[in-house]
Short mmCIF file of C-alpha atoms in Angstrom, two decimals:
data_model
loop_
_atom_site.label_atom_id
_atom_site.label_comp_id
_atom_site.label_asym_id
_atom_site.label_seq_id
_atom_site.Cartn_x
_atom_site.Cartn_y
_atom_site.Cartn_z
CA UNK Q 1 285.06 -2.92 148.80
CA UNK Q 2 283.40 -6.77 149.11
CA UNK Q 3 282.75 -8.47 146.13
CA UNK Q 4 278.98 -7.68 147.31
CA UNK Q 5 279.13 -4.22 147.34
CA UNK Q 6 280.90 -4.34 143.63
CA UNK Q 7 278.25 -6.35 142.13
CA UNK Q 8 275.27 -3.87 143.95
CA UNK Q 9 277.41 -0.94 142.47
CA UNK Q 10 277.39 -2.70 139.29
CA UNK Q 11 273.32 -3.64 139.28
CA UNK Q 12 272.95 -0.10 140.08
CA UNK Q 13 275.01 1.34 137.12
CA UNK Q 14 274.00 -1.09 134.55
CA UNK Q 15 270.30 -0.17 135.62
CA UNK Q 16 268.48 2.51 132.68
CA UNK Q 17 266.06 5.08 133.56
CA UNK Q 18 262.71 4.51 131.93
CA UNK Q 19 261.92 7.18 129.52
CA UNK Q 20 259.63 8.63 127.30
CA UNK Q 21 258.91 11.41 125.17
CA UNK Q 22 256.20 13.04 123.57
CA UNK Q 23 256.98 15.91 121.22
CA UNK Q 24 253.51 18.20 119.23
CA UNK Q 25 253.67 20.18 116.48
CA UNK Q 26 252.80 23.10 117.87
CA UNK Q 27 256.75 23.10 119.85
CA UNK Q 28 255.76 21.57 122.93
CA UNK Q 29 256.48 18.35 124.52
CA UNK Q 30 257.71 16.82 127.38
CA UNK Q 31 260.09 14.23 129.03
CA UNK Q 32 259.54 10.83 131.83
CA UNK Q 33 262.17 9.83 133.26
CA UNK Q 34 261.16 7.19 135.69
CA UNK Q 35 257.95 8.87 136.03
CA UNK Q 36 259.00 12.71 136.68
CA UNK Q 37 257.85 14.89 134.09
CA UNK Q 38 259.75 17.82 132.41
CA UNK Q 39 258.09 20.37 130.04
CA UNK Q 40 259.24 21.10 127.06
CA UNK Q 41 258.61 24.39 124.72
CA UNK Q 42 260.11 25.55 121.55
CA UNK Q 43 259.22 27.12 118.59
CA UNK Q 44 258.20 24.09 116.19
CA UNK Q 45 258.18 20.41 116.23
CA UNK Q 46 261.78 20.49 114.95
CA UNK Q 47 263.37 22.50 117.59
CA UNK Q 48 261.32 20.69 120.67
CA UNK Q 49 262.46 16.94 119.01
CA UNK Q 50 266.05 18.54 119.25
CA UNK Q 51 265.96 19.90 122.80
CA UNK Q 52 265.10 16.68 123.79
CA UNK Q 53 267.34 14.81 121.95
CA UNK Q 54 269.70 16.74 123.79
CA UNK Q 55 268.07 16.15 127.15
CA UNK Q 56 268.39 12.19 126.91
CA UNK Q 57 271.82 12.57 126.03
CA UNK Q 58 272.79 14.39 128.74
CA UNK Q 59 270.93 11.47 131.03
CA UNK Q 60 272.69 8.88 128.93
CA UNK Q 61 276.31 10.28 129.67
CA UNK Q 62 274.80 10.62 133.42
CA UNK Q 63 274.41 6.78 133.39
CA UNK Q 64 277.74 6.29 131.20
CA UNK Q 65 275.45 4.18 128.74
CA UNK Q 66 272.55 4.59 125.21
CA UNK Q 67 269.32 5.12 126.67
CA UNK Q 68 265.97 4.01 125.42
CA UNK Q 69 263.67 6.19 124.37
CA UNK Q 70 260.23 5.96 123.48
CA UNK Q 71 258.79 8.93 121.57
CA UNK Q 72 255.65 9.89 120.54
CA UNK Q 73 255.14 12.92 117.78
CA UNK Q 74 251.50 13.55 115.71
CA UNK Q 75 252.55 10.39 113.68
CA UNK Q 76 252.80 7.96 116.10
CA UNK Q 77 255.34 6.42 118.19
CA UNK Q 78 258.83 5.66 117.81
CA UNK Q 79 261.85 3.64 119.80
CA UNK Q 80 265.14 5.29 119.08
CA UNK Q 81 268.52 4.91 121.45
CA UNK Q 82 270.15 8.33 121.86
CA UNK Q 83 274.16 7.97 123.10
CA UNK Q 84 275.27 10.32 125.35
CA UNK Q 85 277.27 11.98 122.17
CA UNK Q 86 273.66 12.86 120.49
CA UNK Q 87 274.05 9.79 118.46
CA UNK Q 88 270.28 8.61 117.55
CA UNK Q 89 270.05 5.13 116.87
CA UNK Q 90 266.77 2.67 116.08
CA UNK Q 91 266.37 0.80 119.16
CA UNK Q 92 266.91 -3.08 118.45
CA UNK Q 93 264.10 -4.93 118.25
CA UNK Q 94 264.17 -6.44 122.01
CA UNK Q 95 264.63 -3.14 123.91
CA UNK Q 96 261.86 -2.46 121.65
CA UNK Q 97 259.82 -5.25 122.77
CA UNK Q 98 260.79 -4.58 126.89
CA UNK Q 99 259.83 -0.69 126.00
CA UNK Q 100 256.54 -1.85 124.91
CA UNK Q 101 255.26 -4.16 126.99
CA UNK Q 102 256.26 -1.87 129.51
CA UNK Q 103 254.79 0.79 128.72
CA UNK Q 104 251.36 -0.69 127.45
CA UNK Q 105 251.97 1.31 124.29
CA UNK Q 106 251.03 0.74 120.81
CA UNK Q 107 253.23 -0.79 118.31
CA UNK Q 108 255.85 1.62 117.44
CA UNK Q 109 255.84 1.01 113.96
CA UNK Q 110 252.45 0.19 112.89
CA UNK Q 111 252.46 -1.22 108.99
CA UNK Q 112 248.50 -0.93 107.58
CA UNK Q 113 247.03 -3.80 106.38
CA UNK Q 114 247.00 -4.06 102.29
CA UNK Q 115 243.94 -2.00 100.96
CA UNK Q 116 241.38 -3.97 99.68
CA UNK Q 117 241.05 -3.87 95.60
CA UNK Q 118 238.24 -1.13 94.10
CA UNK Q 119 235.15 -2.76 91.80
CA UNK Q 120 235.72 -1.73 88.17
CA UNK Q 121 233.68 1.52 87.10
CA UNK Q 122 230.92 0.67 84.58
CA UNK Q 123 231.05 2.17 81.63
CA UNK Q 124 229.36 5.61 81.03
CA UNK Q 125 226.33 6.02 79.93
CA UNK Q 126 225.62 6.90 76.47
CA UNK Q 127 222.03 8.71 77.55
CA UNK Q 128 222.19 11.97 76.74
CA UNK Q 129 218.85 13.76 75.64
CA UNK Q 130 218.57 16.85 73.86
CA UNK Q 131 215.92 18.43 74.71
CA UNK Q 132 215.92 20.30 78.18
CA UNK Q 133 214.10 18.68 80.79
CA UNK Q 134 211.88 19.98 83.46
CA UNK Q 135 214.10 20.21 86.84
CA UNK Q 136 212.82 18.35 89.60
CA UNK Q 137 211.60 20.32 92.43
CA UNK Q 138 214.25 20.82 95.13
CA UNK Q 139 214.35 17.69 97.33
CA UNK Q 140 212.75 17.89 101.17
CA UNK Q 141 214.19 17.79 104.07
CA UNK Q 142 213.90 14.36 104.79
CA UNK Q 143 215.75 13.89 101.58
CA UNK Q 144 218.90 14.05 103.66
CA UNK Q 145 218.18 11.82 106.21
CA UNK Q 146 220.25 8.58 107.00
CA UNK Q 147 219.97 6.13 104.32
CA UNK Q 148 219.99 2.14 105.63
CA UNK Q 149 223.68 1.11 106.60
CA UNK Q 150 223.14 -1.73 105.22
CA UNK Q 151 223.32 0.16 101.31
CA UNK Q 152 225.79 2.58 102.81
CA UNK Q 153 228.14 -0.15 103.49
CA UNK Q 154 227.39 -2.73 100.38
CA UNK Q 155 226.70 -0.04 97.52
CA UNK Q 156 230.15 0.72 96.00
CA UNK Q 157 232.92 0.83 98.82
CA UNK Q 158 235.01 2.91 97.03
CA UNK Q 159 232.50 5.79 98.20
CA UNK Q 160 233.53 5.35 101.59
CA UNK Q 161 235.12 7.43 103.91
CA UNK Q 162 237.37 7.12 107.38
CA UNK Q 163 234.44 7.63 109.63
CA UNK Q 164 232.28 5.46 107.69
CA UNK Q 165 235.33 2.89 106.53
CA UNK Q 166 236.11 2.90 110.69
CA UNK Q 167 232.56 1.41 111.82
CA UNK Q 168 231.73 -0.85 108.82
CA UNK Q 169 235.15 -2.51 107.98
CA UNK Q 170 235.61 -1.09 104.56
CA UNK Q 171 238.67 0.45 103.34
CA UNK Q 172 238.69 4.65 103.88
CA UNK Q 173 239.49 6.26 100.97
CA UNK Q 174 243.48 6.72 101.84
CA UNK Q 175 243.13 2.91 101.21
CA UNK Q 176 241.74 3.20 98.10
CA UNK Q 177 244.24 5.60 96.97
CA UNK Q 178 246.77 3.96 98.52
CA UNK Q 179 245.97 0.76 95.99
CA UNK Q 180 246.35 2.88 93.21
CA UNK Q 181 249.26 5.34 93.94
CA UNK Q 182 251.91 3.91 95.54
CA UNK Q 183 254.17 6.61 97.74
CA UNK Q 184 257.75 7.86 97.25
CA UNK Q 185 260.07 5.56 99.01
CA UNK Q 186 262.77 7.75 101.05
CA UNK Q 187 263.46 8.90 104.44
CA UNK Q 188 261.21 10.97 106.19
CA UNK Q 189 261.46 14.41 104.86
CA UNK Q 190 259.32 16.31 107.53
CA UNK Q 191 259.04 16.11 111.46
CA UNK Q 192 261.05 14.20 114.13
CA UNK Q 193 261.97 11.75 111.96
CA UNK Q 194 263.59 13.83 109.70
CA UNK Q 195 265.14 15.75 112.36
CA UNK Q 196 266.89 12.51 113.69
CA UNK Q 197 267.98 11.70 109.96
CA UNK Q 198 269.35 15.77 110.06
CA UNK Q 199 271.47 15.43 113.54
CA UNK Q 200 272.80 12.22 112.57
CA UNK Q 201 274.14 13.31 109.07
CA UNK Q 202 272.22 10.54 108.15
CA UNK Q 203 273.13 8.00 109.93
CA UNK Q 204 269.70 7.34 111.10
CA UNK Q 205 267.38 7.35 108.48
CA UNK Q 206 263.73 7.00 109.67
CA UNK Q 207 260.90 6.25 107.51
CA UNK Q 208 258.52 8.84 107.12
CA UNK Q 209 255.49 8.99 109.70
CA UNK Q 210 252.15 8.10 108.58
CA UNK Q 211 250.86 11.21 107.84
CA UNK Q 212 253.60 11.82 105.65
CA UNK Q 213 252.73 8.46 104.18
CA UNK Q 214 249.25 10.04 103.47
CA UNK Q 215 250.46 13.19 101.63
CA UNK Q 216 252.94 11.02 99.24
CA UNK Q 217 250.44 9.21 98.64
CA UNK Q 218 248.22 11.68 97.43
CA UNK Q 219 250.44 14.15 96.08
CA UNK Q 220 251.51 10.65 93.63
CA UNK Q 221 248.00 10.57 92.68
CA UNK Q 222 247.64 14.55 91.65
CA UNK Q 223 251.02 14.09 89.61
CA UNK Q 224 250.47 10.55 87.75
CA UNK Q 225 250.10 10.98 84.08
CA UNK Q 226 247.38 11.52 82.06
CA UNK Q 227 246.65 10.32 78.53
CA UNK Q 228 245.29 13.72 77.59
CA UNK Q 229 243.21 16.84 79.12
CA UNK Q 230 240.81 16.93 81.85
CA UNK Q 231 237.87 18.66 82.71
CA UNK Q 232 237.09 19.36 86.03
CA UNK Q 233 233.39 21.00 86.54
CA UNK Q 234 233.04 22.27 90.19
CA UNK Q 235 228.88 22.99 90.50
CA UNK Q 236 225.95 23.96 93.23
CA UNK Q 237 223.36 26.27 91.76
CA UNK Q 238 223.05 28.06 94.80
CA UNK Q 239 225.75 31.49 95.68
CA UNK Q 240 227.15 31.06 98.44
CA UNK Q 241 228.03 27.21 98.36
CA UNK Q 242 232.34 27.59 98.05
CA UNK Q 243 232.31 26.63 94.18
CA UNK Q 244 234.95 29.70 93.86
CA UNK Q 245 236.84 28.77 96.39
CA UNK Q 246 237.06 24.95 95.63
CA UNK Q 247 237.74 25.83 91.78
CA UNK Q 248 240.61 27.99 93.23
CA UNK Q 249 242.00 25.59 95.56
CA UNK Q 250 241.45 22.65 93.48
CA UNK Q 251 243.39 24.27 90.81
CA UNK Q 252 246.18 25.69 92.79
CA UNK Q 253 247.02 22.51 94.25
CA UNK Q 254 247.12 20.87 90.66
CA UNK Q 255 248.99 23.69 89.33
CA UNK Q 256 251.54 23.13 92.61
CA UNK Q 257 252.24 19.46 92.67
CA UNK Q 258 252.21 19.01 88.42
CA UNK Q 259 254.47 22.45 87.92
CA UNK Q 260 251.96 24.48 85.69
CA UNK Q 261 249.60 23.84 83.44
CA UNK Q 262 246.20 24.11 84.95
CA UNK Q 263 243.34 26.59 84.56
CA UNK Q 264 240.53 27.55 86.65
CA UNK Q 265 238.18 28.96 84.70
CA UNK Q 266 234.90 30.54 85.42
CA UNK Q 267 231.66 29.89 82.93
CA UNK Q 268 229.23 31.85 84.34
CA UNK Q 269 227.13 32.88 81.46
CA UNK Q 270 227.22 37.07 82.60
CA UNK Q 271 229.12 37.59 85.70
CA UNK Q 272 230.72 35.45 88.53
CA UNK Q 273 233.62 35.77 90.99
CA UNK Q 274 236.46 34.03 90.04
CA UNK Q 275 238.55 36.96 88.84
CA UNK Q 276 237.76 39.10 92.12
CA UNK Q 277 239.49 35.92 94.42
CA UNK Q 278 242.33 35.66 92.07
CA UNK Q 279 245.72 37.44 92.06
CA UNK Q 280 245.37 40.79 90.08
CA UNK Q 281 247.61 41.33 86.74
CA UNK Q 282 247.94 44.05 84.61
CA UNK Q 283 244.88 43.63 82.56
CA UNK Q 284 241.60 42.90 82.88
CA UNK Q 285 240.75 40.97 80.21
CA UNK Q 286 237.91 37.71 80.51
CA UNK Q 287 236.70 34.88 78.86
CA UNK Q 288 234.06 36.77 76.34
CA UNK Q 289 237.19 38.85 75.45
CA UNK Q 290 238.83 35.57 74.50
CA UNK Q 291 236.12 34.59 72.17
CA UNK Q 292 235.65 38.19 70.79
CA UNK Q 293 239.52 38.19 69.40
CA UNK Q 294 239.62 34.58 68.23
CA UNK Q 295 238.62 35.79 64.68
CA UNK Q 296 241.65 38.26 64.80
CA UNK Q 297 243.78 35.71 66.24
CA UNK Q 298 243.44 33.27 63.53
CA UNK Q 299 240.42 30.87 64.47
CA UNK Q 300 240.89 28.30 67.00
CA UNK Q 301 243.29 26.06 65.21
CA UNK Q 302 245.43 28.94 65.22
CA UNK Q 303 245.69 30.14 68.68
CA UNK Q 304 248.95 30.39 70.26
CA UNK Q 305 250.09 29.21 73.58
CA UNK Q 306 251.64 33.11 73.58
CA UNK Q 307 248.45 34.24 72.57
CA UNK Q 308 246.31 33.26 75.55
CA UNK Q 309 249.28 35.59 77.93
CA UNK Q 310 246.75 38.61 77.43
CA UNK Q 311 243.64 37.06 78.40
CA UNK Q 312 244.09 34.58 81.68
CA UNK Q 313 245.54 35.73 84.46
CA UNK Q 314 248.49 33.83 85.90
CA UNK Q 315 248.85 33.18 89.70
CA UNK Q 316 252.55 32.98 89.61
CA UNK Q 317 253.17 31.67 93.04
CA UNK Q 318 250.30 28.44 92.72
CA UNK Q 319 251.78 27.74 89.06
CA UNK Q 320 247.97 28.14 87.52
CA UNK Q 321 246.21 30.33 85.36
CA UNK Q 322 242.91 32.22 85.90
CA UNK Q 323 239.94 32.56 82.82
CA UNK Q 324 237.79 35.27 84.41
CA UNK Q 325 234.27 35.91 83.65
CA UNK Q 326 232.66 39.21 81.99
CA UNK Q 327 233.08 41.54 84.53
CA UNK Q 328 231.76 44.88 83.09
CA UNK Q 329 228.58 46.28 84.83
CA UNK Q 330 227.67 47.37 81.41
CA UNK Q 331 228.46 44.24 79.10
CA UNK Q 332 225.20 42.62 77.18
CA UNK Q 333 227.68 39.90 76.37
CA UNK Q 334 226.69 36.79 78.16
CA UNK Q 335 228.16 32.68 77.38
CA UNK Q 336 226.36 30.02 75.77
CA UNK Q 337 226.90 26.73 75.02
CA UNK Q 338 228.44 27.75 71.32
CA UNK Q 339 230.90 30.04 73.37
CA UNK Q 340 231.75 27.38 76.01
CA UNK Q 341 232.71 24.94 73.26
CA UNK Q 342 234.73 27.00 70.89
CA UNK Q 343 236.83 28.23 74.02
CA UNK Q 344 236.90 24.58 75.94
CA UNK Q 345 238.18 23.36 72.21
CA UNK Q 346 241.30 26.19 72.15
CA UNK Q 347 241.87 25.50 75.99
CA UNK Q 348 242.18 21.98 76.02
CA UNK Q 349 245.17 22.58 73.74
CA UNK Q 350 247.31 24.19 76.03
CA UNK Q 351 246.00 23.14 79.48
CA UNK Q 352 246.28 19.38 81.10
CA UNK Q 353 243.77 20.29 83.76
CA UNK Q 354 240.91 22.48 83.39
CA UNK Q 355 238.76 23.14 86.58
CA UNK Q 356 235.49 25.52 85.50
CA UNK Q 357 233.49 26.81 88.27
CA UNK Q 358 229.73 27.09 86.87
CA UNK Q 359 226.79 29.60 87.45
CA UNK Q 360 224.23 29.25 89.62
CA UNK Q 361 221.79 28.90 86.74
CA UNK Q 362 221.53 24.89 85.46
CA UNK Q 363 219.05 25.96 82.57
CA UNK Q 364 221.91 27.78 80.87
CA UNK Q 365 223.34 26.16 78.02
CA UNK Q 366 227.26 26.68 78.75
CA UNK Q 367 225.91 25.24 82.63
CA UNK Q 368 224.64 22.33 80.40
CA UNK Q 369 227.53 22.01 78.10
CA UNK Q 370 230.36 22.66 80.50
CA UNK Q 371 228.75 19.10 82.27
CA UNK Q 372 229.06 17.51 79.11
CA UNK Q 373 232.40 18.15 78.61
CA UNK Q 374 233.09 16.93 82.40
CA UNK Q 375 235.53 14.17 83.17
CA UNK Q 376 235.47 14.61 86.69
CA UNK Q 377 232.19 16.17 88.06
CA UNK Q 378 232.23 18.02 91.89
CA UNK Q 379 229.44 18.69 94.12
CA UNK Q 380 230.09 21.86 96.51
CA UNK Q 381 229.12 22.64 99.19
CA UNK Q 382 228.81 24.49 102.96
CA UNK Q 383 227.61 21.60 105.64
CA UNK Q 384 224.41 24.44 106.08
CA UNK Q 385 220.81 22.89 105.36
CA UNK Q 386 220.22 25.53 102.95
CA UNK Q 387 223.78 24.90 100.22
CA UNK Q 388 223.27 20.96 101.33
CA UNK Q 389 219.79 21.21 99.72
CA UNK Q 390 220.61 23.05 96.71
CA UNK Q 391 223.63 20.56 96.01
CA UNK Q 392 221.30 17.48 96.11
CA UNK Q 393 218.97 19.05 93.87
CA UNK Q 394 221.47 19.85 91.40
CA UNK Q 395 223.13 15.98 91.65
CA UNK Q 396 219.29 14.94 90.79
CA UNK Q 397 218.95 17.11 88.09
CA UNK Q 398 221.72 14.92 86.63
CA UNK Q 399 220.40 11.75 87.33
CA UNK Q 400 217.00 13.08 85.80
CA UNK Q 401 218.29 14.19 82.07
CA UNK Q 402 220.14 10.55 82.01
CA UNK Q 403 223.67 10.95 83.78
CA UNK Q 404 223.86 9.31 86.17
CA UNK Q 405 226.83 7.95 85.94
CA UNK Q 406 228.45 11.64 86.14
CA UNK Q 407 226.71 11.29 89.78
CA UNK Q 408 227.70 8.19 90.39
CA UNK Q 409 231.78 8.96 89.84
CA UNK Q 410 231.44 12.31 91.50
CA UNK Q 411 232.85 13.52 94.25
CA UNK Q 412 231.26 15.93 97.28
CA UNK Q 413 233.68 18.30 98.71
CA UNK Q 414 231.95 19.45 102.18
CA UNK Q 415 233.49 23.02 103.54
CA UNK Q 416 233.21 23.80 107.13
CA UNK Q 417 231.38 27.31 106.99
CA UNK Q 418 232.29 28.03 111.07
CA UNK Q 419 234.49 26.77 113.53
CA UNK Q 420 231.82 25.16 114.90
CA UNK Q 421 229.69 22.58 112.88
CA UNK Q 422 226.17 21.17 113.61
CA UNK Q 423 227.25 17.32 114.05
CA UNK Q 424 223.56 15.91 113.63
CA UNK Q 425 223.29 17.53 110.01
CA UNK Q 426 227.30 16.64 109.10
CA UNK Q 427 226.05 13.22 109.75
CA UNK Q 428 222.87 13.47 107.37
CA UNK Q 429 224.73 15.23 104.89
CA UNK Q 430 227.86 12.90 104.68
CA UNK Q 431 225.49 10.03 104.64
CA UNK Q 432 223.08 11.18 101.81
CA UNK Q 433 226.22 12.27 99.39
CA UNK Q 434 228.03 9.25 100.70
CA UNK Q 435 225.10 7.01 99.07
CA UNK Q 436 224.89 8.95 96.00
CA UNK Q 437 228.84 9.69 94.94
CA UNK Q 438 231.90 7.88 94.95
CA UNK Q 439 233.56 10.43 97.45
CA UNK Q 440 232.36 12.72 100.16
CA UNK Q 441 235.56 14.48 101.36
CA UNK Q 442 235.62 17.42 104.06
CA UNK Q 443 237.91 20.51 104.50
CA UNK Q 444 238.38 22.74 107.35
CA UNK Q 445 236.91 26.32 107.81
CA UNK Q 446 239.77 29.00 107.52
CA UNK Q 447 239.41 32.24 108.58
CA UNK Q 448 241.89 33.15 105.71
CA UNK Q 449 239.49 32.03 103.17
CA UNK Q 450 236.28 34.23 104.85
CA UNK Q 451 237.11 38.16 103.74
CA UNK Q 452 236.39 37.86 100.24
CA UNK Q 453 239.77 38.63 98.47
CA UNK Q 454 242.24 37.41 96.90
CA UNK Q 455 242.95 33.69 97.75
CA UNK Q 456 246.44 33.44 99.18
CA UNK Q 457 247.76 29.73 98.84
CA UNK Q 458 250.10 30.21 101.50
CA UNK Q 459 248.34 31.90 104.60
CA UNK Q 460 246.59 28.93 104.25
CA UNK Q 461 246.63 26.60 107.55
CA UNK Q 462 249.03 23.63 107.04
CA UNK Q 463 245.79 21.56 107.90
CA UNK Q 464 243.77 23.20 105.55
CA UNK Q 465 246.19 22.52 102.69
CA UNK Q 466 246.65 18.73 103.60
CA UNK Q 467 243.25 18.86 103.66
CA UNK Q 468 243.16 20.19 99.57
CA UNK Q 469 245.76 18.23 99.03
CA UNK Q 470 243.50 15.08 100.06
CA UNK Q 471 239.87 16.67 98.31
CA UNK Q 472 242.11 16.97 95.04
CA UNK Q 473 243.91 13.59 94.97
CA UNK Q 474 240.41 11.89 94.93
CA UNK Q 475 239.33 14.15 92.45
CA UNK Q 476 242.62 13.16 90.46
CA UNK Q 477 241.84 9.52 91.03
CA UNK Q 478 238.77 9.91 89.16
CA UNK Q 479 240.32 11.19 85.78
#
């Protein structure tokens, strides 16, 4: 062979095939290699980052060299060099640099820019009058309109959102959080990432994507420390709205991520629905029951951690306990603001987080004196013109008898009541609760969540739970 045909033979055998990969969570994903495509479909994320793993290797021991490999998964995209043993390696940074400007792509490991600082909360207001004012008639329709952008955007950023934060340059509220909660350093723990970390025995240890980013983050700021109880008061005085549901979920993902000690309690003044969504026990026992045997156990100084065991119901897979409302047809027991008090008083012993879903009816004194007891008050409701109405009414019922500063540091929680979701009145809706709390955060519609029963944590959709996870962290950030 001429010294020609050796150094052609050479160019040839030194040359790499230019690959990429793109894996989805759902198990699918595919393979280019110079531009011809392969399919690829497993069973998760895990298993499809594997097979193809195992596909580039087999190229790489074709060409008797590492091949780069850029690869994209739901968290963004990656540049790894897989040996043609399976070894995974971070590509250095100039086959990193070729890869990209090759391929046009986005940087592979994007860092966000440092979240811009919060505005101090003023201090509460002291206003709180006695007597019961009139409410104010429910607000028009025109009430949720689009308020100016210029307020939207210059009011108090820390209301913002990621739609909003995108188009006016403020920072979205994973910003904000992210300021104030820093995540757990570590290697990935979920996805390709960790998969790589997993087939390398650790050799490769990736950082974790950014959506895992995200849910450190916020599952830092459900767990950091408080310097004594919280109240949580989920309200919309219309049925209907999700305030069961969000009390549930709300306190099931507190109960999860702290290891315990939460309640979700329902104050409705006769009967509400708190106990029917919960997990059943063996008894039956509610919150008026609670207040009937506090003489017998002792008064409220008295009361036992051991004592409460026959009275709340414990959901013993979401690490929370359930307060149920009166639910005999035949009761003439109903709550009042005496009630609410003496039990809130006994709770707050035993409980660091109490989340108390309220009636419908905002004239009734335990309604009225559950709010004063709030830390952290939430606005619920459907994006439907009819719970959207009802929950600004309520928010200016509170600005009317002097708190607004309660409306002010609230946050909305906005459930998707369908699939499908009238954009034109999300927009109004986010934009009017956007101007008047410090959060409007949204959650998915689950058909798990529709039949009525029992709410079961886990046949929950991973989004929807993320989703939770998110709606309570900002709640969190507020206490």
């Amino acid at each position: 062979m001429s010294d020609g045909e050796r150094s052609t033979t050479a160019t040839a055998a030194a040359r790499l095939p230019e690959v990429t990969a793109e894996v989805r969570d759902d198990g699918t994903g595919q393979i280019s290699v110079d531009g011809v495509i392969e399919r690829i479909r497993m069973a998760n994320l895990q298993e499809a980052g594997a097979a193809i793993t195992e596909r580039i290797a087999a190229l790489a021991g074709e060409v008797g060299a590492p091949v780069p490999v850029q690869v994209r998964d739901p968290d963004g995209l990656w540049s790894l060099l897989i040996h043609p043993d399976g070894l995974v390696d971070e590509a250095p940074a100039e086959v990193v640099g070729e890869a990209v400007r090759a391929t046009g792509a986005d940087e592979p490991f994007p860092v966000a820019d440092a979240p811009a600082e919060t505005a101090p909360t003023p201090p509460a207001s002291d206003a709180a009058p006695d007597a019961e004012p009139a409410a104010p008639a429910p607000a028009p329709a025109s009430a949720l309109t689009a308020a100016p952008a210029t307020a939207a955007a210059t009011s108090r950023p820390r209301g913002t959102d990621a739609s909003a934060g995108a188009s006016a340059g403020l920072p979205t509220l994973d910003d904000l959080l992210a300021a104030r909660h820093s995540g757990t350093r570590g290697p990935a723990e979920h996805g390709w990432r960790a998969g790589v970390r997993r087939a390398t025995f650790g050799g490769v240890k990736l950082g974790p994507g950014r959506a895992e980013q995200r849910r450190r983050v916020q599952t830092a700021a459900v767990r950091r420390t408080f310097d004594g109880p919280r109240t949580v008061v989920v309200l919309n005085p219309k049925g209907g709205a999700h305030k069961t549901t969000a009390t549930m979920l709300l306190a099931a993902t507190f109960g999860l991520q702290r290891g315990g000690y939460t309640l979700a309690w329902d104050n409705n003044e006769t009967r509400g629905t708190l106990g029917w969504r919960s997990a059943h026990t063996d008894h039956q026992h509610t919150a008026v029951d609670l207040l009937q045997a506090m003489p017998s156990l002792g008064g409220a100084a008295t009361v036992r951690v051991g004592d409460l065991d026959g009275f709340v119901r414990t959901q013993t897979s979401e690490q929370f306990d359930v307060l149920a409302s009166d639910e005999s047809s035949s009761s003439g027991s109903s709550m009042d603001a005496e009630a609410f008090r003496s039990l809130h008083q006994v709770l707050s012993r035993f409980y660091r987080v109490l989340v108390i879903d309220t009636g419908n009816n905002m004239r009734a004194s335990n309604w009225r004196a559950a709010v004063e007891a709030a830390d952290q008050v939430v606005v619920v409701s459907t994006i439907r013109e009819d719970t959207a109405q009802s929950a600004a009414w309520a928010l200016d019922a509170l600005r009317a008898t002097g708190r607004e500063e309660a409306v002010r540091n609230a946050v909305t929680i906005l459930s998707a009541p369908d699939r499908r979701v009238d954009k034109d009145l999300r927009k109004r809706v986010r934009t009017h609760f956007g101007a008047l709390t410090r959060a409007v955060v949204e959650v998915p519609y689950d058909a798990s969540l529709v039949s009525g029963g029992p709410i079961d944590y886990d046949s929950l959709k991973p989004r929807t739970r993320d989703a939770w996870l998110r709606a309570t962290a900002v709640v969190a950030d507020g206490l």
